[in-house]
């Protein structure tokens, strides 16, 4: 497959993952209690981060002369539906919300790793994706630390 096509597919996959992340954190905010305002501000920042990432990825797709994705991944939609069902049975407690968020952050890390493992990725895109993956890893670790603190 030609590099331009590979690069466009990878970028669009990462745009969809960031769309999933935005939708996931919006859903998580809905599930929070008043006393979880610290999480709301953190989740709003995670949403902003994904919008920044999406914007940078979209610009690169446009440089390649292609159309950027606007939706979410099928697995992301399935995951959000699963979150809805799970919440009915487990409630909307802080630990459950953080567990769900960590699951989503794990999925984002996996998607970025797969993108970086793809042959034919241009050097400038590899650099952009590596930078975004590093930022997302920090976010993952924040969520994990909060979840671990609640689980004790």
mmCIF file with all atom_site columns, C-alpha atoms in Angstrom:
data_model
loop_
_atom_site.group_PDB
_atom_site.id
_atom_site.type_symbol
_atom_site.label_atom_id
_atom_site.label_alt_id
_atom_site.label_comp_id
_atom_site.label_asym_id
_atom_site.label_entity_id
_atom_site.label_seq_id
_atom_site.pdbx_PDB_ins_code
_atom_site.Cartn_x
_atom_site.Cartn_y
_atom_site.Cartn_z
_atom_site.occupancy
_atom_site.B_iso_or_equiv
_atom_site.pdbx_formal_charge
_atom_site.auth_seq_id
_atom_site.auth_comp_id
_atom_site.auth_asym_id
_atom_site.auth_atom_id
_atom_site.pdbx_PDB_model_num
ATOM 1   C CA . UNK A 1 1   ? 0.000   0.000  0.000  1.00 0.00 ? 1   UNK A CA 1
ATOM 2   C CA . UNK A 1 2   ? 1.312   3.440  -0.802 1.00 0.00 ? 2   UNK A CA 1
ATOM 3   C CA . UNK A 1 3   ? 2.579   5.542  2.098  1.00 0.00 ? 3   UNK A CA 1
ATOM 4   C CA . UNK A 1 4   ? 0.049   8.346  1.622  1.00 0.00 ? 4   UNK A CA 1
ATOM 5   C CA . UNK A 1 5   ? -2.833  5.870  1.951  1.00 0.00 ? 5   UNK A CA 1
ATOM 6   C CA . UNK A 1 6   ? -1.223  4.191  4.985  1.00 0.00 ? 6   UNK A CA 1
ATOM 7   C CA . UNK A 1 7   ? -0.618  7.564  6.642  1.00 0.00 ? 7   UNK A CA 1
ATOM 8   C CA . UNK A 1 8   ? -4.207  8.711  5.989  1.00 0.00 ? 8   UNK A CA 1
ATOM 9   C CA . UNK A 1 9   ? -5.687  5.498  7.404  1.00 0.00 ? 9   UNK A CA 1
ATOM 10  C CA . UNK A 1 10  ? -3.546  5.718  10.532 1.00 0.00 ? 10  UNK A CA 1
ATOM 11  C CA . UNK A 1 11  ? -4.397  9.378  11.080 1.00 0.00 ? 11  UNK A CA 1
ATOM 12  C CA . UNK A 1 12  ? -8.115  8.728  10.633 1.00 0.00 ? 12  UNK A CA 1
ATOM 13  C CA . UNK A 1 13  ? -7.993  5.795  13.055 1.00 0.00 ? 13  UNK A CA 1
ATOM 14  C CA . UNK A 1 14  ? -6.372  8.054  15.662 1.00 0.00 ? 14  UNK A CA 1
ATOM 15  C CA . UNK A 1 15  ? -8.946  10.792 15.008 1.00 0.00 ? 15  UNK A CA 1
ATOM 16  C CA . UNK A 1 16  ? -11.673 8.227  15.724 1.00 0.00 ? 16  UNK A CA 1
ATOM 17  C CA . UNK A 1 17  ? -9.914  7.110  18.913 1.00 0.00 ? 17  UNK A CA 1
ATOM 18  C CA . UNK A 1 18  ? -9.778  10.719 20.091 1.00 0.00 ? 18  UNK A CA 1
ATOM 19  C CA . UNK A 1 19  ? -13.471 11.097 19.231 1.00 0.00 ? 19  UNK A CA 1
ATOM 20  C CA . UNK A 1 20  ? -14.129 7.970  21.334 1.00 0.00 ? 20  UNK A CA 1
ATOM 21  C CA . UNK A 1 21  ? -12.119 9.487  24.157 1.00 0.00 ? 21  UNK A CA 1
ATOM 22  C CA . UNK A 1 22  ? -14.122 12.730 24.053 1.00 0.00 ? 22  UNK A CA 1
ATOM 23  C CA . UNK A 1 23  ? -17.415 10.821 24.045 1.00 0.00 ? 23  UNK A CA 1
ATOM 24  C CA . UNK A 1 24  ? -16.189 8.553  26.845 1.00 0.00 ? 24  UNK A CA 1
ATOM 25  C CA . UNK A 1 25  ? -15.197 11.431 29.110 1.00 0.00 ? 25  UNK A CA 1
ATOM 26  C CA . UNK A 1 26  ? -18.453 13.265 28.349 1.00 0.00 ? 26  UNK A CA 1
ATOM 27  C CA . UNK A 1 27  ? -20.283 10.089 29.436 1.00 0.00 ? 27  UNK A CA 1
ATOM 28  C CA . UNK A 1 28  ? -18.094 9.830  32.548 1.00 0.00 ? 28  UNK A CA 1
ATOM 29  C CA . UNK A 1 29  ? -18.911 13.442 33.502 1.00 0.00 ? 29  UNK A CA 1
ATOM 30  C CA . UNK A 1 30  ? -22.624 12.589 33.321 1.00 0.00 ? 30  UNK A CA 1
ATOM 31  C CA . UNK A 1 31  ? -22.060 9.756  35.816 1.00 0.00 ? 31  UNK A CA 1
ATOM 32  C CA . UNK A 1 32  ? -20.225 11.852 38.414 1.00 0.00 ? 32  UNK A CA 1
ATOM 33  C CA . UNK A 1 33  ? -21.670 12.928 41.731 1.00 0.00 ? 33  UNK A CA 1
ATOM 34  C CA . UNK A 1 34  ? -21.459 16.511 43.039 1.00 0.00 ? 34  UNK A CA 1
ATOM 35  C CA . UNK A 1 35  ? -18.616 15.550 45.382 1.00 0.00 ? 35  UNK A CA 1
ATOM 36  C CA . UNK A 1 36  ? -16.559 14.386 42.388 1.00 0.00 ? 36  UNK A CA 1
ATOM 37  C CA . UNK A 1 37  ? -15.962 17.906 41.028 1.00 0.00 ? 37  UNK A CA 1
ATOM 38  C CA . UNK A 1 38  ? -12.211 17.213 41.010 1.00 0.00 ? 38  UNK A CA 1
ATOM 39  C CA . UNK A 1 39  ? -12.815 14.483 38.435 1.00 0.00 ? 39  UNK A CA 1
ATOM 40  C CA . UNK A 1 40  ? -15.062 16.708 36.340 1.00 0.00 ? 40  UNK A CA 1
ATOM 41  C CA . UNK A 1 41  ? -12.308 19.301 35.905 1.00 0.00 ? 41  UNK A CA 1
ATOM 42  C CA . UNK A 1 42  ? -9.793  16.538 35.083 1.00 0.00 ? 42  UNK A CA 1
ATOM 43  C CA . UNK A 1 43  ? -12.154 14.971 32.541 1.00 0.00 ? 43  UNK A CA 1
ATOM 44  C CA . UNK A 1 44  ? -12.813 18.362 30.916 1.00 0.00 ? 44  UNK A CA 1
ATOM 45  C CA . UNK A 1 45  ? -9.039  18.739 30.499 1.00 0.00 ? 45  UNK A CA 1
ATOM 46  C CA . UNK A 1 46  ? -8.831  15.231 28.958 1.00 0.00 ? 46  UNK A CA 1
ATOM 47  C CA . UNK A 1 47  ? -11.555 16.267 26.479 1.00 0.00 ? 47  UNK A CA 1
ATOM 48  C CA . UNK A 1 48  ? -9.582  19.420 25.590 1.00 0.00 ? 48  UNK A CA 1
ATOM 49  C CA . UNK A 1 49  ? -6.464  17.297 25.105 1.00 0.00 ? 49  UNK A CA 1
ATOM 50  C CA . UNK A 1 50  ? -8.271  15.007 22.656 1.00 0.00 ? 50  UNK A CA 1
ATOM 51  C CA . UNK A 1 51  ? -9.637  18.004 20.738 1.00 0.00 ? 51  UNK A CA 1
ATOM 52  C CA . UNK A 1 52  ? -6.069  19.357 20.389 1.00 0.00 ? 52  UNK A CA 1
ATOM 53  C CA . UNK A 1 53  ? -4.824  15.955 19.218 1.00 0.00 ? 53  UNK A CA 1
ATOM 54  C CA . UNK A 1 54  ? -7.714  15.615 16.793 1.00 0.00 ? 54  UNK A CA 1
ATOM 55  C CA . UNK A 1 55  ? -7.032  19.059 15.366 1.00 0.00 ? 55  UNK A CA 1
ATOM 56  C CA . UNK A 1 56  ? -3.362  18.240 14.726 1.00 0.00 ? 56  UNK A CA 1
ATOM 57  C CA . UNK A 1 57  ? -4.243  14.870 13.174 1.00 0.00 ? 57  UNK A CA 1
ATOM 58  C CA . UNK A 1 58  ? -6.959  16.421 10.990 1.00 0.00 ? 58  UNK A CA 1
ATOM 59  C CA . UNK A 1 59  ? -4.513  19.033 9.698  1.00 0.00 ? 59  UNK A CA 1
ATOM 60  C CA . UNK A 1 60  ? -2.145  16.240 8.640  1.00 0.00 ? 60  UNK A CA 1
ATOM 61  C CA . UNK A 1 61  ? -4.946  14.375 6.826  1.00 0.00 ? 61  UNK A CA 1
ATOM 62  C CA . UNK A 1 62  ? -5.756  17.578 4.942  1.00 0.00 ? 62  UNK A CA 1
ATOM 63  C CA . UNK A 1 63  ? -2.082  18.023 4.008  1.00 0.00 ? 63  UNK A CA 1
ATOM 64  C CA . UNK A 1 64  ? -2.342  14.578 2.399  1.00 0.00 ? 64  UNK A CA 1
ATOM 65  C CA . UNK A 1 65  ? -5.345  15.849 0.406  1.00 0.00 ? 65  UNK A CA 1
ATOM 66  C CA . UNK A 1 66  ? -7.839  13.546 2.083  1.00 0.00 ? 66  UNK A CA 1
ATOM 67  C CA . UNK A 1 67  ? -10.980 13.882 4.213  1.00 0.00 ? 67  UNK A CA 1
ATOM 68  C CA . UNK A 1 68  ? -10.661 13.495 7.980  1.00 0.00 ? 68  UNK A CA 1
ATOM 69  C CA . UNK A 1 69  ? -12.935 11.160 9.919  1.00 0.00 ? 69  UNK A CA 1
ATOM 70  C CA . UNK A 1 70  ? -15.617 12.761 12.057 1.00 0.00 ? 70  UNK A CA 1
ATOM 71  C CA . UNK A 1 71  ? -17.128 9.751  13.815 1.00 0.00 ? 71  UNK A CA 1
ATOM 72  C CA . UNK A 1 72  ? -16.105 7.271  16.452 1.00 0.00 ? 72  UNK A CA 1
ATOM 73  C CA . UNK A 1 73  ? -14.882 3.716  16.098 1.00 0.00 ? 73  UNK A CA 1
ATOM 74  C CA . UNK A 1 74  ? -17.351 0.854  16.171 1.00 0.00 ? 74  UNK A CA 1
ATOM 75  C CA . UNK A 1 75  ? -15.555 -0.580 19.199 1.00 0.00 ? 75  UNK A CA 1
ATOM 76  C CA . UNK A 1 76  ? -15.859 2.818  20.892 1.00 0.00 ? 76  UNK A CA 1
ATOM 77  C CA . UNK A 1 77  ? -19.619 2.837  20.359 1.00 0.00 ? 77  UNK A CA 1
ATOM 78  C CA . UNK A 1 78  ? -19.857 -0.716 21.657 1.00 0.00 ? 78  UNK A CA 1
ATOM 79  C CA . UNK A 1 79  ? -17.738 0.215  24.681 1.00 0.00 ? 79  UNK A CA 1
ATOM 80  C CA . UNK A 1 80  ? -19.951 3.201  25.549 1.00 0.00 ? 80  UNK A CA 1
ATOM 81  C CA . UNK A 1 81  ? -23.073 1.019  25.286 1.00 0.00 ? 81  UNK A CA 1
ATOM 82  C CA . UNK A 1 82  ? -21.384 -1.507 27.584 1.00 0.00 ? 82  UNK A CA 1
ATOM 83  C CA . UNK A 1 83  ? -20.633 1.327  30.049 1.00 0.00 ? 83  UNK A CA 1
ATOM 84  C CA . UNK A 1 84  ? -24.362 2.160  30.090 1.00 0.00 ? 84  UNK A CA 1
ATOM 85  C CA . UNK A 1 85  ? -25.346 -1.440 30.831 1.00 0.00 ? 85  UNK A CA 1
ATOM 86  C CA . UNK A 1 86  ? -22.612 -1.879 33.430 1.00 0.00 ? 86  UNK A CA 1
ATOM 87  C CA . UNK A 1 87  ? -23.640 1.343  35.192 1.00 0.00 ? 87  UNK A CA 1
ATOM 88  C CA . UNK A 1 88  ? -27.185 0.004  35.642 1.00 0.00 ? 88  UNK A CA 1
ATOM 89  C CA . UNK A 1 89  ? -25.806 -2.908 37.644 1.00 0.00 ? 89  UNK A CA 1
ATOM 90  C CA . UNK A 1 90  ? -22.884 -1.265 39.432 1.00 0.00 ? 90  UNK A CA 1
ATOM 91  C CA . UNK A 1 91  ? -24.052 2.301  39.954 1.00 0.00 ? 91  UNK A CA 1
ATOM 92  C CA . UNK A 1 92  ? -22.161 5.480  39.220 1.00 0.00 ? 92  UNK A CA 1
ATOM 93  C CA . UNK A 1 93  ? -19.590 5.346  41.983 1.00 0.00 ? 93  UNK A CA 1
ATOM 94  C CA . UNK A 1 94  ? -16.199 6.992  41.659 1.00 0.00 ? 94  UNK A CA 1
ATOM 95  C CA . UNK A 1 95  ? -14.283 3.719  41.357 1.00 0.00 ? 95  UNK A CA 1
ATOM 96  C CA . UNK A 1 96  ? -16.501 2.421  38.533 1.00 0.00 ? 96  UNK A CA 1
ATOM 97  C CA . UNK A 1 97  ? -16.178 5.666  36.594 1.00 0.00 ? 97  UNK A CA 1
ATOM 98  C CA . UNK A 1 98  ? -12.391 5.616  37.009 1.00 0.00 ? 98  UNK A CA 1
ATOM 99  C CA . UNK A 1 99  ? -12.210 1.928  36.020 1.00 0.00 ? 99  UNK A CA 1
ATOM 100 C CA . UNK A 1 100 ? -14.134 2.710  32.835 1.00 0.00 ? 100 UNK A CA 1
ATOM 101 C CA . UNK A 1 101 ? -11.890 5.690  32.095 1.00 0.00 ? 101 UNK A CA 1
ATOM 102 C CA . UNK A 1 102 ? -8.759  3.607  32.592 1.00 0.00 ? 102 UNK A CA 1
ATOM 103 C CA . UNK A 1 103 ? -10.146 0.999  30.205 1.00 0.00 ? 103 UNK A CA 1
ATOM 104 C CA . UNK A 1 104 ? -10.592 3.753  27.609 1.00 0.00 ? 104 UNK A CA 1
ATOM 105 C CA . UNK A 1 105 ? -7.091  5.112  28.237 1.00 0.00 ? 105 UNK A CA 1
ATOM 106 C CA . UNK A 1 106 ? -5.683  1.588  27.768 1.00 0.00 ? 106 UNK A CA 1
ATOM 107 C CA . UNK A 1 107 ? -7.502  1.386  24.420 1.00 0.00 ? 107 UNK A CA 1
ATOM 108 C CA . UNK A 1 108 ? -6.020  4.730  23.330 1.00 0.00 ? 108 UNK A CA 1
ATOM 109 C CA . UNK A 1 109 ? -2.507  3.580  24.264 1.00 0.00 ? 109 UNK A CA 1
ATOM 110 C CA . UNK A 1 110 ? -3.007  0.384  22.272 1.00 0.00 ? 110 UNK A CA 1
ATOM 111 C CA . UNK A 1 111 ? -4.253  2.313  19.218 1.00 0.00 ? 111 UNK A CA 1
ATOM 112 C CA . UNK A 1 112 ? -1.295  4.695  19.310 1.00 0.00 ? 112 UNK A CA 1
ATOM 113 C CA . UNK A 1 113 ? 1.147   1.777  19.720 1.00 0.00 ? 113 UNK A CA 1
ATOM 114 C CA . UNK A 1 114 ? -0.398  0.005  16.725 1.00 0.00 ? 114 UNK A CA 1
ATOM 115 C CA . UNK A 1 115 ? -0.091  3.216  14.700 1.00 0.00 ? 115 UNK A CA 1
ATOM 116 C CA . UNK A 1 116 ? 3.587   3.514  15.579 1.00 0.00 ? 116 UNK A CA 1
ATOM 117 C CA . UNK A 1 117 ? 4.164   -0.167 14.688 1.00 0.00 ? 117 UNK A CA 1
ATOM 118 C CA . UNK A 1 118 ? 2.811   0.374  11.162 1.00 0.00 ? 118 UNK A CA 1
ATOM 119 C CA . UNK A 1 119 ? 5.325   0.241  8.327  1.00 0.00 ? 119 UNK A CA 1
ATOM 120 C CA . UNK A 1 120 ? 5.309   3.166  5.932  1.00 0.00 ? 120 UNK A CA 1
ATOM 121 C CA . UNK A 1 121 ? 4.518   5.835  8.512  1.00 0.00 ? 121 UNK A CA 1
ATOM 122 C CA . UNK A 1 122 ? 6.277   9.064  7.566  1.00 0.00 ? 122 UNK A CA 1
ATOM 123 C CA . UNK A 1 123 ? 8.885   10.477 9.953  1.00 0.00 ? 123 UNK A CA 1
ATOM 124 C CA . UNK A 1 124 ? 6.942   13.658 10.739 1.00 0.00 ? 124 UNK A CA 1
ATOM 125 C CA . UNK A 1 125 ? 3.801   11.653 11.534 1.00 0.00 ? 125 UNK A CA 1
ATOM 126 C CA . UNK A 1 126 ? 5.783   9.202  13.656 1.00 0.00 ? 126 UNK A CA 1
ATOM 127 C CA . UNK A 1 127 ? 7.044   12.184 15.651 1.00 0.00 ? 127 UNK A CA 1
ATOM 128 C CA . UNK A 1 128 ? 3.539   13.672 16.073 1.00 0.00 ? 128 UNK A CA 1
ATOM 129 C CA . UNK A 1 129 ? 2.016   10.327 17.076 1.00 0.00 ? 129 UNK A CA 1
ATOM 130 C CA . UNK A 1 130 ? 4.847   9.599  19.528 1.00 0.00 ? 130 UNK A CA 1
ATOM 131 C CA . UNK A 1 131 ? 4.334   12.995 21.157 1.00 0.00 ? 131 UNK A CA 1
ATOM 132 C CA . UNK A 1 132 ? 0.584   12.473 21.466 1.00 0.00 ? 132 UNK A CA 1
ATOM 133 C CA . UNK A 1 133 ? 1.043   8.933  22.811 1.00 0.00 ? 133 UNK A CA 1
ATOM 134 C CA . UNK A 1 134 ? 3.382   10.287 25.500 1.00 0.00 ? 134 UNK A CA 1
ATOM 135 C CA . UNK A 1 135 ? 0.813   12.916 26.532 1.00 0.00 ? 135 UNK A CA 1
ATOM 136 C CA . UNK A 1 136 ? -1.913  10.280 26.623 1.00 0.00 ? 136 UNK A CA 1
ATOM 137 C CA . UNK A 1 137 ? 0.310   8.042  28.768 1.00 0.00 ? 137 UNK A CA 1
ATOM 138 C CA . UNK A 1 138 ? 0.520   10.814 31.383 1.00 0.00 ? 138 UNK A CA 1
ATOM 139 C CA . UNK A 1 139 ? -3.282  11.054 31.328 1.00 0.00 ? 139 UNK A CA 1
ATOM 140 C CA . UNK A 1 140 ? -3.570  7.274  31.653 1.00 0.00 ? 140 UNK A CA 1
ATOM 141 C CA . UNK A 1 141 ? -1.273  7.282  34.649 1.00 0.00 ? 141 UNK A CA 1
ATOM 142 C CA . UNK A 1 142 ? -3.286  10.074 36.318 1.00 0.00 ? 142 UNK A CA 1
ATOM 143 C CA . UNK A 1 143 ? -6.500  8.087  35.922 1.00 0.00 ? 143 UNK A CA 1
ATOM 144 C CA . UNK A 1 144 ? -4.830  4.891  37.147 1.00 0.00 ? 144 UNK A CA 1
ATOM 145 C CA . UNK A 1 145 ? -3.404  6.623  40.231 1.00 0.00 ? 145 UNK A CA 1
ATOM 146 C CA . UNK A 1 146 ? -6.830  8.062  41.106 1.00 0.00 ? 146 UNK A CA 1
ATOM 147 C CA . UNK A 1 147 ? -8.467  4.667  40.574 1.00 0.00 ? 147 UNK A CA 1
ATOM 148 C CA . UNK A 1 148 ? -5.840  2.930  42.717 1.00 0.00 ? 148 UNK A CA 1
ATOM 149 C CA . UNK A 1 149 ? -6.327  5.482  45.507 1.00 0.00 ? 149 UNK A CA 1
ATOM 150 C CA . UNK A 1 150 ? -10.102 4.831  45.534 1.00 0.00 ? 150 UNK A CA 1
ATOM 151 C CA . UNK A 1 151 ? -9.694  1.048  45.352 1.00 0.00 ? 151 UNK A CA 1
ATOM 152 C CA . UNK A 1 152 ? -7.595  0.887  48.548 1.00 0.00 ? 152 UNK A CA 1
#
